[in-house]
mmCIF file of C-alpha atoms and ligand atoms in Angstrom:
data_model
loop_
_atom_site.group_PDB
_atom_site.id
_atom_site.type_symbol
_atom_site.label_atom_id
_atom_site.label_comp_id
_atom_site.label_asym_id
_atom_site.label_seq_id
_atom_site.Cartn_x
_atom_site.Cartn_y
_atom_site.Cartn_z
ATOM 1 C CA MET A 1 -0.370 -15.744 19.330
ATOM 2 C CA LYS A 2 -2.605 -18.356 17.692
ATOM 3 C CA LEU A 3 -5.910 -17.923 15.898
ATOM 4 C CA ASN A 4 -7.854 -20.618 14.024
ATOM 5 C CA ASN A 5 -4.745 -22.819 13.812
ATOM 6 C CA VAL A 6 -2.576 -20.031 12.442
ATOM 7 C CA ASP A 7 0.489 -19.430 14.610
ATOM 8 C CA PHE A 8 1.630 -15.810 14.290
ATOM 9 C CA GLU A 9 5.002 -16.568 15.804
ATOM 10 C CA THR A 10 5.943 -18.571 12.692
ATOM 11 C CA TYR A 11 3.525 -16.786 10.340
ATOM 12 C CA PHE A 12 6.035 -15.334 7.868
ATOM 13 C CA ARG A 13 7.583 -18.758 7.229
ATOM 14 C CA ASN A 14 4.217 -20.241 6.256
ATOM 15 C CA TYR A 15 2.303 -17.411 4.577
ATOM 16 C CA PRO A 16 2.217 -17.308 1.667
ATOM 17 C CA ASN A 17 2.951 -20.968 0.851
ATOM 18 C CA LYS A 18 5.165 -21.951 -2.100
ATOM 19 C CA GLU A 19 2.386 -21.337 -4.614
ATOM 20 C CA GLY A 20 1.723 -17.907 -3.180
ATOM 21 C CA TYR A 21 -1.426 -18.719 -1.202
ATOM 22 C CA PHE A 22 -2.581 -17.116 2.032
ATOM 23 C CA GLY A 23 -5.199 -19.759 2.871
ATOM 24 C CA LYS A 24 -7.352 -19.882 -0.261
ATOM 25 C CA TYR A 25 -6.380 -16.390 -1.417
ATOM 26 C CA GLY A 26 -3.541 -15.301 -3.690
ATOM 27 C CA GLY A 27 -1.938 -17.657 -6.190
ATOM 28 C CA SER A 28 -1.164 -16.814 -9.795
ATOM 29 C CA TYR A 29 -3.823 -16.755 -12.521
ATOM 30 C CA ILE A 30 -1.947 -15.591 -15.608
ATOM 31 C CA PRO A 31 -1.003 -16.832 -19.118
ATOM 32 C CA GLU A 32 1.867 -19.310 -19.332
ATOM 33 C CA ASN A 33 4.418 -16.966 -20.937
ATOM 34 C CA LEU A 34 3.954 -14.518 -18.063
ATOM 35 C CA GLN A 35 4.130 -17.354 -15.546
ATOM 36 C CA ASN A 36 7.708 -18.078 -16.643
ATOM 37 C CA ALA A 37 8.591 -14.451 -16.015
ATOM 38 C CA MET A 38 6.941 -14.554 -12.559
ATOM 39 C CA ASN A 39 8.848 -17.727 -11.683
ATOM 40 C CA GLU A 40 12.082 -15.957 -12.570
ATOM 41 C CA ILE A 41 11.207 -13.060 -10.231
ATOM 42 C CA THR A 42 10.174 -15.441 -7.432
ATOM 43 C CA GLU A 43 13.403 -17.370 -7.681
ATOM 44 C CA ALA A 44 15.482 -14.190 -7.786
ATOM 45 C CA TYR A 45 13.581 -12.844 -4.785
ATOM 46 C CA PHE A 46 14.363 -15.915 -2.653
ATOM 47 C CA THR A 47 18.054 -15.941 -3.541
ATOM 48 C CA ILE A 48 19.100 -12.326 -4.164
ATOM 49 C CA CYS A 49 16.924 -10.563 -1.597
ATOM 50 C CA GLN A 50 18.075 -12.838 1.225
ATOM 51 C CA SER A 51 21.750 -12.181 0.425
ATOM 52 C CA ARG A 52 23.776 -10.134 2.850
ATOM 53 C CA GLN A 53 24.886 -7.769 0.097
ATOM 54 C CA PHE A 54 21.324 -6.968 -1.048
ATOM 55 C CA ILE A 55 20.094 -6.424 2.498
ATOM 56 C CA ALA A 56 23.033 -4.146 3.310
ATOM 57 C CA GLU A 57 22.588 -2.092 0.125
ATOM 58 C CA LEU A 58 18.840 -1.646 0.654
ATOM 59 C CA ARG A 59 19.453 -0.622 4.271
ATOM 60 C CA ARG A 60 21.978 1.995 3.182
ATOM 61 C CA ILE A 61 19.636 3.375 0.497
ATOM 62 C CA ARG A 62 16.796 3.650 2.992
ATOM 63 C CA LYS A 63 18.966 5.628 5.360
ATOM 64 C CA GLU A 64 20.937 7.828 2.963
ATOM 65 C CA PHE A 65 18.439 8.397 0.149
ATOM 66 C CA GLN A 66 14.935 7.852 1.527
ATOM 67 C CA GLY A 67 15.550 9.435 4.923
ATOM 68 C CA ARG A 68 14.572 6.415 7.007
ATOM 69 C CA PRO A 69 13.767 5.732 9.730
ATOM 70 C CA THR A 70 10.760 8.047 9.525
ATOM 71 C CA PRO A 71 9.675 9.191 13.007
ATOM 72 C CA VAL A 72 6.643 8.385 15.126
ATOM 73 C CA SER A 73 4.904 11.578 16.331
ATOM 74 C CA HIS A 74 2.595 12.023 19.309
ATOM 75 C CA LEU A 75 -0.590 13.939 18.392
ATOM 76 C CA GLU A 76 -0.732 15.729 21.699
ATOM 77 C CA ARG A 77 -3.174 18.537 20.967
ATOM 78 C CA LEU A 78 -5.616 16.364 19.045
ATOM 79 C CA SER A 79 -5.497 13.660 21.757
ATOM 80 C CA ASN A 80 -6.125 16.171 24.539
ATOM 81 C CA LYS A 81 -9.080 17.623 22.671
ATOM 82 C CA LEU A 82 -10.623 14.160 22.231
ATOM 83 C CA GLY A 83 -10.119 13.000 25.844
ATOM 84 C CA SER A 84 -7.641 10.634 27.471
ATOM 85 C CA VAL A 85 -6.720 8.223 24.643
ATOM 86 C CA GLN A 86 -3.346 9.107 23.129
ATOM 87 C CA LEU A 87 -2.972 9.160 19.326
ATOM 88 C CA TYR A 88 0.344 8.678 17.501
ATOM 89 C CA VAL A 89 1.270 8.632 13.804
ATOM 90 C CA LYS A 90 4.009 6.812 11.899
ATOM 91 C CA ARG A 91 5.297 9.461 9.509
ATOM 92 C CA GLU A 92 5.519 7.884 6.041
ATOM 93 C CA ASP A 93 4.670 11.381 4.781
ATOM 94 C CA LEU A 94 8.332 12.120 5.561
ATOM 95 C CA ASN A 95 9.663 9.242 3.448
ATOM 96 C CA HIS A 96 11.282 10.596 0.236
ATOM 97 C CA THR A 97 8.608 11.475 -2.393
ATOM 98 C CA GLY A 98 6.077 11.892 0.427
ATOM 99 C CA ALA A 99 4.567 8.434 0.786
ATOM 100 C CA HIS A 100 5.264 4.799 1.615
ATOM 101 C CA LYS A 101 5.205 3.619 -2.031
ATOM 102 C CA LEU A 102 8.906 4.300 -2.524
ATOM 103 C CA ASN A 103 9.714 1.588 0.067
ATOM 104 C CA HIS A 104 8.727 -1.253 -2.229
ATOM 105 C CA CYS A 105 9.709 0.500 -5.459
ATOM 106 C CA MET A 106 13.332 0.879 -4.286
ATOM 107 C CA GLY A 107 13.365 -2.792 -3.281
ATOM 108 C CA GLU A 108 11.880 -3.954 -6.590
ATOM 109 C CA VAL A 109 14.191 -1.864 -8.768
ATOM 110 C CA LEU A 110 17.246 -2.849 -6.722
ATOM 111 C CA LEU A 111 16.227 -6.475 -7.343
ATOM 112 C CA ALA A 112 15.891 -5.672 -11.073
ATOM 113 C CA LYS A 113 19.422 -4.308 -11.046
ATOM 114 C CA TYR A 114 20.778 -7.472 -9.396
ATOM 115 C CA MET A 115 18.866 -9.543 -11.989
ATOM 116 C CA GLY A 116 20.652 -7.652 -14.763
ATOM 117 C CA LYS A 117 17.498 -5.999 -16.112
ATOM 118 C CA LYS A 118 17.765 -2.720 -18.010
ATOM 119 C CA LYS A 119 14.196 -1.508 -17.854
ATOM 120 C CA VAL A 120 11.272 -1.318 -15.453
ATOM 121 C CA ILE A 121 7.649 -1.415 -16.600
ATOM 122 C CA ALA A 122 4.664 -0.304 -14.541
ATOM 123 C CA GLU A 123 1.197 1.118 -14.853
ATOM 124 C CA THR A 124 -0.267 3.983 -12.897
ATOM 125 C CA GLY A 125 -3.728 5.399 -12.296
ATOM 126 C CA ALA A 126 -3.491 8.543 -10.194
ATOM 127 C CA GLY A 127 0.229 8.692 -10.908
ATOM 128 C CA GLN A 128 1.587 8.062 -7.399
ATOM 129 C CA HIS A 129 2.984 4.620 -8.244
ATOM 130 C CA GLY A 130 4.357 6.006 -11.514
ATOM 131 C CA VAL A 131 6.219 8.790 -9.711
ATOM 132 C CA ALA A 132 7.697 6.372 -7.139
ATOM 133 C CA MET A 133 8.807 4.010 -9.930
ATOM 134 C CA ALA A 134 10.279 6.859 -11.970
ATOM 135 C CA THR A 135 12.183 8.006 -8.865
ATOM 136 C CA ALA A 136 13.622 4.533 -8.246
ATOM 137 C CA ALA A 137 14.501 4.088 -11.933
ATOM 138 C CA ALA A 138 16.303 7.452 -11.995
ATOM 139 C CA TYR A 139 18.248 6.517 -8.848
ATOM 140 C CA PHE A 140 19.431 3.227 -10.345
ATOM 141 C CA GLY A 141 19.890 4.546 -13.900
ATOM 142 C CA MET A 142 17.254 2.264 -15.434
ATOM 143 C CA GLU A 143 14.913 2.862 -18.347
ATOM 144 C CA CYS A 144 11.334 3.264 -17.164
ATOM 145 C CA ASP A 145 8.079 2.818 -19.120
ATOM 146 C CA ILE A 146 4.939 3.903 -17.278
ATOM 147 C CA TYR A 147 1.620 2.928 -18.887
ATOM 148 C CA MET A 148 -1.174 5.377 -18.193
ATOM 149 C CA GLY A 149 -4.682 5.837 -19.602
ATOM 150 C CA SER A 150 -5.194 9.040 -21.609
ATOM 151 C CA VAL A 151 -8.072 10.028 -19.303
ATOM 152 C CA ASP A 152 -5.741 9.809 -16.286
ATOM 153 C CA ILE A 153 -2.947 11.626 -18.131
ATOM 154 C CA LYS A 154 -5.283 14.618 -18.533
ATOM 155 C CA LYS A 155 -6.449 14.491 -14.882
ATOM 156 C CA GLN A 156 -3.023 14.039 -13.313
ATOM 157 C CA ALA A 157 -0.919 16.610 -15.130
ATOM 158 C CA PRO A 158 1.458 17.401 -12.207
ATOM 159 C CA ASN A 159 2.342 13.716 -11.706
ATOM 160 C CA VAL A 160 2.827 13.219 -15.457
ATOM 161 C CA ALA A 161 5.235 16.174 -15.409
ATOM 162 C CA ARG A 162 7.079 14.689 -12.403
ATOM 163 C CA MET A 163 7.519 11.334 -14.146
ATOM 164 C CA LYS A 164 8.863 13.030 -17.276
ATOM 165 C CA ILE A 165 11.246 15.261 -15.318
ATOM 166 C CA LEU A 166 12.537 12.099 -13.625
ATOM 167 C CA GLY A 167 13.254 10.681 -17.076
ATOM 168 C CA ALA A 168 10.433 8.153 -17.388
ATOM 169 C CA ASN A 169 8.684 7.374 -20.639
ATOM 170 C CA VAL A 170 4.927 7.861 -20.094
ATOM 171 C CA VAL A 171 3.125 5.534 -22.537
ATOM 172 C CA GLU A 172 -0.390 6.735 -23.320
ATOM 173 C CA VAL A 173 -3.070 4.019 -23.403
ATOM 174 C CA THR A 174 -6.067 5.022 -25.515
ATOM 175 C CA HIS A 175 -8.256 1.911 -25.851
ATOM 176 C CA GLY A 176 -11.423 1.133 -23.857
ATOM 177 C CA LEU A 177 -12.145 3.566 -21.033
ATOM 178 C CA ALA A 178 -8.470 4.615 -21.146
ATOM 179 C CA THR A 179 -7.991 4.444 -17.364
ATOM 180 C CA LEU A 180 -6.190 2.145 -14.897
ATOM 181 C CA LYS A 181 -7.612 -1.206 -16.059
ATOM 182 C CA GLU A 182 -6.506 -0.653 -19.656
ATOM 183 C CA ALA A 183 -3.125 0.608 -18.431
ATOM 184 C CA VAL A 184 -2.655 -2.648 -16.455
ATOM 185 C CA ASP A 185 -3.517 -4.716 -19.557
ATOM 186 C CA SER A 186 -1.080 -2.765 -21.740
ATOM 187 C CA ALA A 187 1.730 -2.949 -19.175
ATOM 188 C CA PHE A 188 1.266 -6.744 -18.910
ATOM 189 C CA GLU A 189 1.269 -7.050 -22.720
ATOM 190 C CA ALA A 190 4.489 -5.078 -23.003
ATOM 191 C CA TYR A 191 6.063 -7.097 -20.210
ATOM 192 C CA ALA A 192 5.199 -10.419 -21.889
ATOM 193 C CA LYS A 193 7.207 -9.225 -24.912
ATOM 194 C CA GLU A 194 10.106 -7.651 -23.034
ATOM 195 C CA TYR A 195 10.605 -9.771 -19.951
ATOM 196 C CA LYS A 196 14.123 -10.849 -20.839
ATOM 197 C CA ASP A 197 15.356 -7.247 -20.434
ATOM 198 C CA ALA A 198 12.656 -5.771 -18.243
ATOM 199 C CA ILE A 199 10.943 -6.288 -14.916
ATOM 200 C CA TYR A 200 7.330 -5.458 -14.160
ATOM 201 C CA CYS A 201 6.666 -3.733 -10.843
ATOM 202 C CA ILE A 202 3.228 -3.658 -9.339
ATOM 203 C CA GLY A 203 1.955 -0.813 -7.160
ATOM 204 C CA SER A 204 0.614 -2.672 -4.127
ATOM 205 C CA VAL A 205 0.276 -6.072 -2.399
ATOM 206 C CA VAL A 206 -1.855 -7.284 -5.337
ATOM 207 C CA GLY A 207 -1.309 -9.195 -8.587
ATOM 208 C CA PRO A 208 0.089 -12.701 -9.042
ATOM 209 C CA HIS A 209 2.623 -14.342 -6.711
ATOM 210 C CA PRO A 210 5.302 -13.222 -5.761
ATOM 211 C CA PHE A 211 4.103 -9.581 -5.678
ATOM 212 C CA PRO A 212 1.782 -9.691 -2.628
ATOM 213 C CA MET A 213 4.592 -11.304 -0.620
ATOM 214 C CA MET A 214 7.447 -9.247 -2.040
ATOM 215 C CA VAL A 215 5.726 -5.870 -1.643
ATOM 216 C CA ARG A 216 4.679 -6.754 1.931
ATOM 217 C CA ASP A 217 8.219 -7.758 2.800
ATOM 218 C CA PHE A 218 9.669 -4.514 1.380
ATOM 219 C CA GLN A 219 7.032 -2.552 3.337
ATOM 220 C CA HIS A 220 7.739 -4.510 6.545
ATOM 221 C CA VAL A 221 10.282 -1.827 7.470
ATOM 222 C CA VAL A 222 7.350 0.481 8.330
ATOM 223 C CA GLY A 223 5.896 -1.872 10.954
ATOM 224 C CA GLU A 224 9.274 -2.901 12.284
ATOM 225 C CA GLU A 225 10.421 0.685 12.832
ATOM 226 C CA ALA A 226 7.072 1.800 14.217
ATOM 227 C CA ARG A 227 6.954 -0.982 16.821
ATOM 228 C CA GLU A 228 10.455 -0.268 18.072
ATOM 229 C CA GLN A 229 9.952 3.521 18.103
ATOM 230 C CA PHE A 230 6.626 3.309 19.874
ATOM 231 C CA ILE A 231 8.010 1.073 22.620
ATOM 232 C CA GLU A 232 10.991 3.378 23.031
ATOM 233 C CA MET A 233 8.726 6.437 23.325
ATOM 234 C CA THR A 234 6.115 5.007 25.676
ATOM 235 C CA GLY A 235 7.579 1.866 27.269
ATOM 236 C CA HIS A 236 4.747 -0.335 25.954
ATOM 237 C CA LEU A 237 2.905 -1.499 22.846
ATOM 238 C CA PRO A 238 -0.011 0.519 21.437
ATOM 239 C CA ASP A 239 -3.471 -0.849 22.274
ATOM 240 C CA ALA A 240 -4.597 -0.473 18.684
ATOM 241 C CA ILE A 241 -3.093 0.296 15.291
ATOM 242 C CA VAL A 242 -4.846 1.643 12.187
ATOM 243 C CA ALA A 243 -4.013 1.927 8.473
ATOM 244 C CA CYS A 244 -5.991 2.695 5.319
ATOM 245 C CA VAL A 245 -6.447 -0.096 2.774
ATOM 246 C CA GLY A 246 -6.561 0.413 -0.981
ATOM 247 C CA GLY A 247 -4.593 -2.421 -2.571
ATOM 248 C CA GLY A 248 -3.219 -2.729 0.932
ATOM 249 C CA SER A 249 0.561 -2.203 0.806
ATOM 250 C CA ASN A 250 0.996 0.409 3.545
ATOM 251 C CA ALA A 251 -1.343 -1.579 5.788
ATOM 252 C CA ALA A 252 0.375 -4.919 5.057
ATOM 253 C CA GLY A 253 3.823 -3.590 5.948
ATOM 254 C CA PHE A 254 2.618 -1.732 9.030
ATOM 255 C CA PHE A 255 0.509 -4.639 10.338
ATOM 256 C CA SER A 256 3.322 -7.147 9.747
ATOM 257 C CA GLY A 257 5.257 -5.617 12.646
ATOM 258 C CA PHE A 258 2.416 -6.299 15.113
ATOM 259 C CA LEU A 259 0.654 -9.526 14.028
ATOM 260 C CA ASN A 260 2.113 -11.554 16.904
ATOM 261 C CA ASP A 261 1.425 -8.873 19.522
ATOM 262 C CA PRO A 262 -1.614 -8.374 21.770
ATOM 263 C CA VAL A 263 -2.631 -5.343 19.692
ATOM 264 C CA ASP A 264 -6.005 -4.687 18.010
ATOM 265 C CA ILE A 265 -5.452 -4.101 14.300
ATOM 266 C CA TYR A 266 -7.818 -2.096 12.080
ATOM 267 C CA GLY A 267 -7.726 -1.859 8.270
ATOM 268 C CA ILE A 268 -9.856 0.989 6.948
ATOM 269 C CA GLU A 269 -11.538 1.008 3.556
ATOM 270 C CA PRO A 270 -13.211 3.995 1.857
ATOM 271 C CA LEU A 271 -17.011 4.122 2.155
ATOM 272 C CA GLY A 272 -17.032 7.128 -0.209
ATOM 273 C CA ARG A 273 -20.539 8.509 -0.713
ATOM 274 C CA GLY A 274 -22.413 5.497 0.682
ATOM 275 C CA THR A 275 -23.119 1.767 0.628
ATOM 276 C CA ALA A 276 -24.530 1.442 -2.942
ATOM 277 C CA LEU A 277 -22.270 -0.372 -5.428
ATOM 278 C CA GLY A 278 -20.314 2.284 -7.325
ATOM 279 C CA ASP A 279 -20.354 4.770 -4.441
ATOM 280 C CA HIS A 280 -17.492 3.219 -2.451
ATOM 281 C CA ALA A 281 -14.396 1.012 -2.752
ATOM 282 C CA ALA A 282 -14.850 -1.103 0.405
ATOM 283 C CA SER A 283 -14.071 -4.451 -1.219
ATOM 284 C CA LEU A 284 -13.425 -6.474 1.953
ATOM 285 C CA GLN A 285 -16.587 -5.106 3.541
ATOM 286 C CA TYR A 286 -19.003 -5.696 0.663
ATOM 287 C CA GLY A 287 -17.168 -7.919 -1.841
ATOM 288 C CA THR A 288 -17.111 -11.647 -2.587
ATOM 289 C CA GLU A 289 -14.389 -14.100 -3.569
ATOM 290 C CA GLY A 290 -13.123 -13.833 -7.129
ATOM 291 C CA VAL A 291 -10.117 -13.623 -9.441
ATOM 292 C CA MET A 292 -8.848 -10.387 -10.987
ATOM 293 C CA HIS A 293 -5.472 -9.044 -12.147
ATOM 294 C CA GLY A 294 -3.949 -12.511 -11.706
ATOM 295 C CA PHE A 295 -4.876 -13.298 -8.072
ATOM 296 C CA ASN A 296 -7.744 -14.684 -5.988
ATOM 297 C CA SER A 297 -9.129 -12.384 -3.299
ATOM 298 C CA ILE A 298 -12.304 -10.652 -2.181
ATOM 299 C CA MET A 299 -13.569 -8.212 -4.767
ATOM 300 C CA LEU A 300 -16.469 -5.980 -5.775
ATOM 301 C CA LYS A 301 -18.221 -7.364 -8.857
ATOM 302 C CA ASP A 302 -20.798 -5.999 -11.278
ATOM 303 C CA GLU A 303 -23.785 -8.082 -12.486
ATOM 304 C CA ASN A 304 -21.528 -9.920 -14.990
ATOM 305 C CA GLY A 305 -18.997 -10.892 -12.329
ATOM 306 C CA ASP A 306 -16.432 -8.400 -13.654
ATOM 307 C CA PRO A 307 -14.657 -5.887 -11.393
ATOM 308 C CA ALA A 308 -17.253 -3.260 -10.442
ATOM 309 C CA PRO A 309 -16.803 0.493 -10.862
ATOM 310 C CA VAL A 310 -15.640 1.996 -7.569
ATOM 311 C CA TYR A 311 -15.412 5.460 -6.076
ATOM 312 C CA SER A 312 -13.409 7.141 -3.320
ATOM 313 C CA VAL A 313 -12.500 10.743 -2.575
ATOM 314 C CA ALA A 314 -8.931 9.351 -2.374
ATOM 315 C CA SER A 315 -7.769 8.222 -5.814
ATOM 316 C CA GLY A 316 -5.159 5.913 -4.234
ATOM 317 C CA LEU A 317 -7.912 3.860 -2.568
ATOM 318 C CA ASP A 318 -10.314 3.319 -5.489
ATOM 319 C CA TYR A 319 -9.450 -0.287 -6.306
ATOM 320 C CA PRO A 320 -12.202 -2.980 -6.538
ATOM 321 C CA SER A 321 -10.234 -5.561 -4.530
ATOM 322 C CA SER A 322 -7.506 -5.802 -1.886
ATOM 323 C CA GLY A 323 -4.407 -7.936 -1.550
ATOM 324 C CA PRO A 324 -4.945 -11.653 -0.814
ATOM 325 C CA GLU A 325 -3.267 -11.412 2.591
ATOM 326 C CA HIS A 326 -5.898 -8.908 3.718
ATOM 327 C CA ALA A 327 -8.681 -11.281 2.594
ATOM 328 C CA PHE A 328 -6.956 -13.993 4.661
ATOM 329 C CA LEU A 329 -6.455 -11.843 7.781
ATOM 330 C CA HIS A 330 -10.074 -10.711 7.409
ATOM 331 C CA ASP A 331 -11.423 -14.287 7.395
ATOM 332 C CA LEU A 332 -9.134 -15.269 10.280
ATOM 333 C CA GLY A 333 -10.354 -12.320 12.316
ATOM 334 C CA ARG A 334 -6.801 -11.175 13.117
ATOM 335 C CA VAL A 335 -7.442 -7.791 11.517
ATOM 336 C CA LYS A 336 -10.763 -5.999 11.798
ATOM 337 C CA TYR A 337 -11.691 -4.237 8.552
ATOM 338 C CA ASP A 338 -14.020 -1.289 8.812
ATOM 339 C CA VAL A 339 -15.007 1.748 6.744
ATOM 340 C CA ILE A 340 -14.853 5.555 6.850
ATOM 341 C CA ASN A 341 -16.814 7.827 4.502
ATOM 342 C CA ASP A 342 -15.674 10.910 2.580
ATOM 343 C CA ASP A 343 -17.129 13.443 5.043
ATOM 344 C CA ASP A 344 -15.406 12.027 8.133
ATOM 345 C CA THR A 345 -12.191 11.763 6.113
ATOM 346 C CA ILE A 346 -12.234 15.429 5.127
ATOM 347 C CA ASP A 347 -12.985 16.469 8.736
ATOM 348 C CA ALA A 348 -9.942 14.481 9.863
ATOM 349 C CA PHE A 349 -7.858 16.007 7.049
ATOM 350 C CA PHE A 350 -8.521 19.506 8.397
ATOM 351 C CA ALA A 351 -8.250 18.474 12.064
ATOM 352 C CA LEU A 352 -4.773 17.004 11.607
ATOM 353 C CA SER A 353 -3.656 20.010 9.558
ATOM 354 C CA ARG A 354 -4.986 22.622 12.018
ATOM 355 C CA MET A 355 -4.165 20.952 15.313
ATOM 356 C CA GLU A 356 -0.906 19.189 14.526
ATOM 357 C CA GLY A 357 0.664 20.987 11.552
ATOM 358 C CA ILE A 358 0.571 17.858 9.389
ATOM 359 C CA ILE A 359 -1.330 17.940 6.071
ATOM 360 C CA PRO A 360 -2.098 14.275 5.334
ATOM 361 C CA ALA A 361 -2.789 12.571 2.016
ATOM 362 C CA ILE A 362 -6.559 12.067 1.672
ATOM 363 C CA GLU A 363 -5.888 8.301 1.669
ATOM 364 C CA SER A 364 -4.121 8.545 5.029
ATOM 365 C CA ALA A 365 -6.864 10.833 6.400
ATOM 366 C CA HIS A 366 -9.184 7.778 6.306
ATOM 367 C CA ALA A 367 -6.960 6.104 8.909
ATOM 368 C CA VAL A 368 -6.747 9.295 10.971
ATOM 369 C CA ALA A 369 -10.558 9.608 10.934
ATOM 370 C CA TYR A 370 -10.889 6.046 12.214
ATOM 371 C CA GLY A 371 -8.236 6.653 14.874
ATOM 372 C CA ILE A 372 -10.302 9.613 16.093
ATOM 373 C CA LYS A 373 -13.428 7.397 16.232
ATOM 374 C CA LEU A 374 -11.507 4.767 18.205
ATOM 375 C CA ALA A 375 -10.252 7.412 20.637
ATOM 376 C CA GLU A 376 -13.836 8.515 21.222
ATOM 377 C CA ARG A 377 -14.933 4.907 21.787
ATOM 378 C CA MET A 378 -12.116 3.774 24.120
ATOM 379 C CA ASP A 379 -11.768 5.374 27.546
ATOM 380 C CA HIS A 380 -8.011 5.005 27.903
ATOM 381 C CA GLY A 381 -4.981 3.663 26.052
ATOM 382 C CA SER A 382 -3.142 4.503 22.857
ATOM 383 C CA VAL A 383 -3.698 4.257 19.109
ATOM 384 C CA LEU A 384 -0.906 4.260 16.509
ATOM 385 C CA ILE A 385 -1.958 5.329 13.004
ATOM 386 C CA ASN A 386 0.054 4.799 9.833
ATOM 387 C CA LEU A 387 0.212 8.149 8.058
ATOM 388 C CA SER A 388 0.907 6.683 4.616
ATOM 389 C CA GLY A 389 1.586 9.995 2.839
ATOM 390 C CA ARG A 390 1.472 13.775 2.752
ATOM 391 C CA GLY A 391 -1.279 15.882 1.240
ATOM 392 C CA ASP A 392 0.609 18.182 -1.130
ATOM 393 C CA LYS A 393 -0.717 16.214 -4.113
ATOM 394 C CA ASP A 394 -4.295 16.842 -2.917
ATOM 395 C CA MET A 395 -4.183 20.641 -2.524
ATOM 396 C CA ASP A 396 -5.881 21.568 -5.819
ATOM 397 C CA TYR A 397 -8.666 19.047 -5.261
ATOM 398 C CA ILE A 398 -9.299 20.132 -1.659
ATOM 399 C CA ILE A 399 -9.412 23.824 -2.550
ATOM 400 C CA GLU A 400 -11.734 23.239 -5.499
ATOM 401 C CA LYS A 401 -14.108 20.843 -3.758
ATOM 402 C CA TYR A 402 -14.105 21.946 -0.109
ATOM 403 C CA GLY A 403 -12.507 25.372 -0.021
ATOM 404 C CA ILE A 404 -10.245 26.388 2.833
ATOM 405 C CA ARG A 405 -12.089 25.758 6.090
HETATM 406 C C1 LIG B 501 -1.251 4.661 -3.015
HETATM 407 C C2 LIG B 501 -1.504 5.177 -1.670
HETATM 408 C C3 LIG B 501 -2.302 4.466 -0.733
HETATM 409 C C4 LIG B 501 -3.032 3.208 -1.064
HETATM 410 O O1 LIG B 501 -2.230 2.121 -1.417
HETATM 411 P P1 LIG B 501 -2.015 0.872 -0.436
HETATM 412 O O2 LIG B 501 -1.378 -0.129 -1.336
HETATM 413 O O3 LIG B 501 -3.357 0.442 0.041
HETATM 414 O O4 LIG B 501 -1.149 1.312 0.656
HETATM 415 C C5 LIG B 501 -2.441 4.979 0.548
HETATM 416 N N1 LIG B 501 -1.850 6.150 0.902
HETATM 417 C C6 LIG B 501 -1.099 6.858 0.030
HETATM 418 C C7 LIG B 501 -0.490 8.130 0.505
HETATM 419 C C8 LIG B 501 -0.900 6.407 -1.275
HETATM 420 O O5 LIG B 501 -0.148 7.131 -2.133
#
C-alpha cells in the first residue's frame, strides 16, 4: 500500500530514518552528554536486539513469563446488541501485570542486561510504567530507581506499594508541582550522571531517538499476534482496528501489524470534559508542532508555548503530546485520529464489564467506546479493538466517582 509517496511494504526499513525522524517528527533534542548515552543505546539496539540469541530469549520470556500470546476474543453479546457488525478485542489485559506496558519494559531491561548495565532508571506518573519497570527489574535482578512526584506518590499508594514490594527504589521528587514533568526532569538528571552503569527506560513511544522506534518494535508483537489470530478465527482481515492513544505505545505496536493492509485504522484520544484547553488531552486533534521531552511532535501548548495542562478520566492518557510516529501517520492520513469523551468512555466501561465479563482499564475503555460508535455507523463488517489493560487499578476511582451502576 502506498500513500503520499510512503510505501508501507517497506515502511519499517525507512521509518524512522537514521536520525530518528518520521517525516519531520521525532529526532533528538537533548543536551550533549545525554546524546552520547542515547547513541550508545541506539547502537546496542541495532546490534544486540537483532541477534538470534536476544530474539530467542525475548520470545521465551514472552511465552513462559508474560503468558503470550494473549488471545483475541469475540464480543458476541455486545455485537448482537448493537446490530450486525462484529466486535473483537485483543486481550492485553491478560498480559502479565495486566497491561501492554510490560512488553516494552521486558525488551528494554533485557537489552540493559546484554549491555552490562546494573541499574534501570525511569519516571512514573500514575505508577503503571513504574510497576512494569519494577517487575522487569525484579525478573532480571537489576537495581531499579523510579522517580515519582510527591503529589503522585500520595495519589497512587497501591502502585507505590507494588513497586516497593517488587524491590524498586521509589525516589520522591518534591520540586515544582511535584508531578510527572518534574519526575521526568529528575530521572534525566540522574541518568546523565549514572549512564555508564544505568539505562533509562521511557514509558511510551515518546522521548528522543531511539525510544519511539524501540518501544514500537517491542510492542509490535501485539499487532503481529492480533493479525494472525484474527485471520485464523474469521478467515479474513478486520475492516477496522481501534486503539487508545496517550503517548501511543499500545497503538503503535497494534497498528504496526496492519499498516500495509486494506484496514481502516483509528487512534483514539481522550476528549475528557470538553474541547477547552485544559479539559482534554487530545494532542493530535487540537495541538500544533513543537518540541518537548527531547522530540518533535504535535503537542498542546499554553500561551507561552510550554506544554499545556491536560486532563483525562484515564490517568494513563493525560499526556500533552503523542509519539512522533503518530504525528507522521496523522499527517499522511494512514491513521485517522479521533476523540471520545469521559461519559462515553464510562458507558463503554460498564457495557464491556456487564455484557462480556471483561473489566477494562479506563484508558482501554476509550477504544471500546469508539469501537461501539463505529459498529453503530457501519452496517456490516468487523472491528478489532486493542484492549490495552484491565481495570483492577481503576476500581476505587470508579466506585467513588460513578458508583456501581
Ligand atoms: C499507560 C497505558 C495506556 C497509555 O499509554 P500508551 O503509550 O498510549 O499505550 C493505555 N492503556 C493502559 C492500560 C495503560 O496502562
